[in-house]
Coordinates of C-alpha atoms in Angstrom, one line a residue:
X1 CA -53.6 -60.4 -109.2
X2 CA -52.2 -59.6 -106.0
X3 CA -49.3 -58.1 -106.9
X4 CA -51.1 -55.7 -108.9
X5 CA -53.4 -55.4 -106.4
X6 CA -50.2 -54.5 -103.9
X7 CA -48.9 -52.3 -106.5
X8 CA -51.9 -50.1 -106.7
X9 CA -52.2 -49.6 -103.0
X10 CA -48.3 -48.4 -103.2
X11 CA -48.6 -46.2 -105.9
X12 CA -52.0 -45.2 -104.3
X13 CA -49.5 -44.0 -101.0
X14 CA -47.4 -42.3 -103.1
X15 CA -49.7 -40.0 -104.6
X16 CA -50.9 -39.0 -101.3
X17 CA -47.8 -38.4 -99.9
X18 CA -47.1 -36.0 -102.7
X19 CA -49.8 -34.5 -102.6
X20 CA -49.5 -34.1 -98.6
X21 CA -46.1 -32.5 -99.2
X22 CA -47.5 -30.0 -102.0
X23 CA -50.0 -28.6 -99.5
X24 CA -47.2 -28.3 -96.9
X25 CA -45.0 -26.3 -99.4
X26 CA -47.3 -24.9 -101.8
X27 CA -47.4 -21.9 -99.1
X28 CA -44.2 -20.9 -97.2
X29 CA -46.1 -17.5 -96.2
X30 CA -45.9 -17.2 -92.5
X31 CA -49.3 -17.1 -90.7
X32 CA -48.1 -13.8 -89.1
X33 CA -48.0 -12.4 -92.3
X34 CA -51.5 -13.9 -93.2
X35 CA -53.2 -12.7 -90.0
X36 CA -52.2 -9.2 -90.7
X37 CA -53.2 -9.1 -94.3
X38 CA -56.7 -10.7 -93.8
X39 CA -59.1 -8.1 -93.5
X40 CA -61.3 -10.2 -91.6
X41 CA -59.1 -11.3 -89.2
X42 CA -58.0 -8.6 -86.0
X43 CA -55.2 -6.8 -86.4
X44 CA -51.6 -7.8 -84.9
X45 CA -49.9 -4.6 -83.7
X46 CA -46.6 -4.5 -82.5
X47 CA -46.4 -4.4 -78.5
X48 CA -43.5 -3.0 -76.6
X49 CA -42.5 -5.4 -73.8
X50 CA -43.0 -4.4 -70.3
X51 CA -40.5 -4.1 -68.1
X52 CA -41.9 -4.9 -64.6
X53 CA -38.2 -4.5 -62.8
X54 CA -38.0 -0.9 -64.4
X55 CA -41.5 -0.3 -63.2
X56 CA -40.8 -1.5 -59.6
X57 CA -37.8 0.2 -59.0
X58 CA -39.7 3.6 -60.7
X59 CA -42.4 2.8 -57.9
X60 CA -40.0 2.3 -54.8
X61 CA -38.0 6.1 -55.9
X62 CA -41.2 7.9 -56.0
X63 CA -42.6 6.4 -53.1
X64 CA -39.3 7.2 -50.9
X65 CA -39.7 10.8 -52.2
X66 CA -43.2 11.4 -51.2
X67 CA -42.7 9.9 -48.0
X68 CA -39.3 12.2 -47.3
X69 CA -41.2 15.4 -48.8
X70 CA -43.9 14.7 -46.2
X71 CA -41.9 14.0 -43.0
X72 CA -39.8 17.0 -43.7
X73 CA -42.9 19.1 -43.9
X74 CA -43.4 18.7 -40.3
X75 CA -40.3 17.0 -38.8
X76 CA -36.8 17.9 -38.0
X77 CA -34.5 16.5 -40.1
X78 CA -32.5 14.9 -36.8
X79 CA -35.2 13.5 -36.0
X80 CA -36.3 11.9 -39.3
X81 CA -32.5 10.3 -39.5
X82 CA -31.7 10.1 -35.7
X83 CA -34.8 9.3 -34.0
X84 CA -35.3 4.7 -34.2
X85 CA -38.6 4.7 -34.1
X86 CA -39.0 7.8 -36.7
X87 CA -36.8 5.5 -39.3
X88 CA -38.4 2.2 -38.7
X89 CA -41.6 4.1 -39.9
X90 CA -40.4 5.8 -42.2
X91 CA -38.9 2.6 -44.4
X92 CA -42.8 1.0 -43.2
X93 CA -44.3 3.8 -45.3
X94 CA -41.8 3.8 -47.8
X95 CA -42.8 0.0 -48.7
X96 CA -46.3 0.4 -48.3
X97 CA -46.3 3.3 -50.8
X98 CA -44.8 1.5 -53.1
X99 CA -46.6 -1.6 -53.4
X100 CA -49.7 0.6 -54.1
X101 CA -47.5 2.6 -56.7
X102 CA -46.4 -0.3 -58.2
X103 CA -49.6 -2.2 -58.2
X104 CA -51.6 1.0 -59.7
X105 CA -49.0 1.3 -62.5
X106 CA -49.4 -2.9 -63.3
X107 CA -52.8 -2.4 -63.3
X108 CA -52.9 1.0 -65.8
X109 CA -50.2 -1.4 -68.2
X110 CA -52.7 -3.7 -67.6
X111 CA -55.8 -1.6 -68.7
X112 CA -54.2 -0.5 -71.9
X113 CA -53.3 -4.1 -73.1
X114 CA -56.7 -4.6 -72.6
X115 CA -57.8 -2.1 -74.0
X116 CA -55.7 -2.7 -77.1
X117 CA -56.9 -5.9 -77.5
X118 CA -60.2 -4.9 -77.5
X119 CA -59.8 -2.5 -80.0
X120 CA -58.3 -5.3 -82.3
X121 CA -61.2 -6.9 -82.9
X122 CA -61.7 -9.2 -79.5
X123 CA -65.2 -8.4 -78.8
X124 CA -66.2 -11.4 -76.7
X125 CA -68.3 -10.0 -73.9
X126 CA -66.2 -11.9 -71.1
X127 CA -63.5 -9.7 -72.6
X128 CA -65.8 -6.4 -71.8
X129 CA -66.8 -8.2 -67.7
X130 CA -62.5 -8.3 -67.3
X131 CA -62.4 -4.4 -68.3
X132 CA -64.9 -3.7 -66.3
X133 CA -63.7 -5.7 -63.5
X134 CA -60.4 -4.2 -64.0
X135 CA -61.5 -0.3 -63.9
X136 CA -63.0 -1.1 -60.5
X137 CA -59.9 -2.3 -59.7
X138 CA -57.8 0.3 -59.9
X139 CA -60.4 3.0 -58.7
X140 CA -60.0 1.0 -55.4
X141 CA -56.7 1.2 -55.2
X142 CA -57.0 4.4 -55.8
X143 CA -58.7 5.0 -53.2
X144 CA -56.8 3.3 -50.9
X145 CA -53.4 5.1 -52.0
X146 CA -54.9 8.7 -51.3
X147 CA -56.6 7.1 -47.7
X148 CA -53.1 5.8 -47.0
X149 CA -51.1 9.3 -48.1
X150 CA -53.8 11.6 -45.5
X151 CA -53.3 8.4 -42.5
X152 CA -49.2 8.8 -43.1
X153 CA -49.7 12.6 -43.1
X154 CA -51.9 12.5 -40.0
X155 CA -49.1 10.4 -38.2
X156 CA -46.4 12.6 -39.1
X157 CA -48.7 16.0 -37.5
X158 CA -49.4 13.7 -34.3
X159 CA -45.7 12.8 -34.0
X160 CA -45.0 16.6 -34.1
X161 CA -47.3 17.6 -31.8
X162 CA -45.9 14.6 -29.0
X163 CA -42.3 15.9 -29.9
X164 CA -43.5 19.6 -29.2
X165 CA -45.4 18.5 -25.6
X166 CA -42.1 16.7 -25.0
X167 CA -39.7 19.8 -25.7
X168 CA -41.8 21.7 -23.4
X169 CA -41.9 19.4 -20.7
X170 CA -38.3 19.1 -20.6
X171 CA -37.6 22.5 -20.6
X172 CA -40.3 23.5 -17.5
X173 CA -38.4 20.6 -15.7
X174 CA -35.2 22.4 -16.1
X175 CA -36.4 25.9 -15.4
X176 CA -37.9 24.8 -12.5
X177 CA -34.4 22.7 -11.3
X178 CA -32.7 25.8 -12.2
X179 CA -34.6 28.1 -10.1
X180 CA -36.7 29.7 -12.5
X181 CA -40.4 30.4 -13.1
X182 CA -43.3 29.5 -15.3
X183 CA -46.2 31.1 -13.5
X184 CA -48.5 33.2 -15.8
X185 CA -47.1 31.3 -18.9
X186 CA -43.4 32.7 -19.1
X187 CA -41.0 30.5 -19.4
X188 CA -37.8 32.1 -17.6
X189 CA -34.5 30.2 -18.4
X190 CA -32.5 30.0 -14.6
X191 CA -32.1 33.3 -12.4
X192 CA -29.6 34.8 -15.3
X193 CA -32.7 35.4 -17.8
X194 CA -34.5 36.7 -15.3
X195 CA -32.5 39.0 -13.9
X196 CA -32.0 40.1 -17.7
X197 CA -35.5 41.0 -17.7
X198 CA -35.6 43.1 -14.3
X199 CA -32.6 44.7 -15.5
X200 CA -34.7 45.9 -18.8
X201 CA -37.5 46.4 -17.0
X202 CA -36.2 49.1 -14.4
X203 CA -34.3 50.7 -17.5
X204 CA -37.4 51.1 -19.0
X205 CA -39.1 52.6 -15.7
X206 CA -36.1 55.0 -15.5
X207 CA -36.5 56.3 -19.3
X208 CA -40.1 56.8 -18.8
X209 CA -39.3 58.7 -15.3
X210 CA -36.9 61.2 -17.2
X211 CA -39.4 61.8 -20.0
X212 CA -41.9 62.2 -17.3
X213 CA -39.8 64.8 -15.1
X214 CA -38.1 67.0 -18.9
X215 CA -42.2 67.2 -19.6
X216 CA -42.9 68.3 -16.3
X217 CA -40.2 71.6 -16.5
X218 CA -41.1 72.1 -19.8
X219 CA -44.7 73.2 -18.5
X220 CA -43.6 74.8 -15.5
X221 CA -41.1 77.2 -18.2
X222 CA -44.2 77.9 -20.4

């Protein structure tokens, strides 16, 4: 009795192991494949990796070009390469600008994955707080990208302005070493620039004499 009672329980195991191993290979479809063909399921689309070193270096070159383009539009260009203090800020703004480049970028990538997934059938409402969340986001930084571009722009007119106060300090300082004037305005380079201008002033005294005196016989003939 018990050793058909043992026999049963074996054969018993054996049937479910067969039939364990049936439902393991009755279906070798991947689940991919099932996924996508369910039409209850959400759609699987095929993403495009992101390449985050691409977009960081992309971010750095246009942030370096905006930056250059700006100080040029109101710098020299010894200044801008010669100046310390002019090239210390300039690589400051450089990094700055990119970091907000780069993170706007990130966070449109971002958005769109989000957006895909959404559209894929993911329609939990935490998913709709996140895009939400996410659009606020980037507004702010934004924002702070533009704020940032008109304070680097206002820096670069102020630093223009001290160069130009400078330049014409320097130069009254060596006028007046020189000799020269800078009452009512002028500025008179040293005693050769302004004898230059006596010498073209009595010139002009002289040709307005002659005119004066050829008019003057010209009305005695008539």
């Amino acid at each position: 009795m018990s050793e058909e009672k043992k026999r049963s329980i074996s054969e018993q195991a054996d049937d479910i192991r067969r039939e364990l191993d049936e439902l393991i290979g009755a279906d070798e479809t991947p689940i991919i494949d099932i996924v996508a063909k369910d039409p209850i399921l959400p759609s699987v689309r095929n993403r495009a990796p992101i390449s985050f070193n691409e977009m960081k270096t992309g971010a750095s070159a246009k942030a370096k070009k905006t930056i250059n383009a700006l100080m040029k539009f109101y710098l020299d260009a010894d200044i801008i390469e010669k100046d310390e203090y002019i090239v210390a800020k300039r690589e400051i703004d450089e990094m700055t600008m990119s970091s907000l480049v780069y993170q706007l970028q990130a966070g449109e990538a971002a958005l769109t994955r989000l957006l895909e997934t959404i559209d894929d059938g993911e329609l939990a409402p935490r998913m709709f707080e996140v895009l939400a969340t996410l659009q606020k986001s980037m507004l702010d930084i934004i924002k702070s990208q533009t704020m940032y571009l008109m304070a680097t722009e206002e820096s670069a007119k102020r630093i223009a302005r001290d160069i130009e106060m400078y330049r014409k300090n320097v130069d009254k300082q060596e006028i007046i070493s020189s000799g020269g004037s800078t009452d009512n305005g002028n500025i008179q380079r040293g005693t050769k620039d302004l004898m230059r201008l006596i010498r073209k002033a009595s010139q002009e005294e002289e040709i307005e004499d002659t005119e004066s005196e050829n008019l003057d016989l010209e009305l005695n003939e008539d």
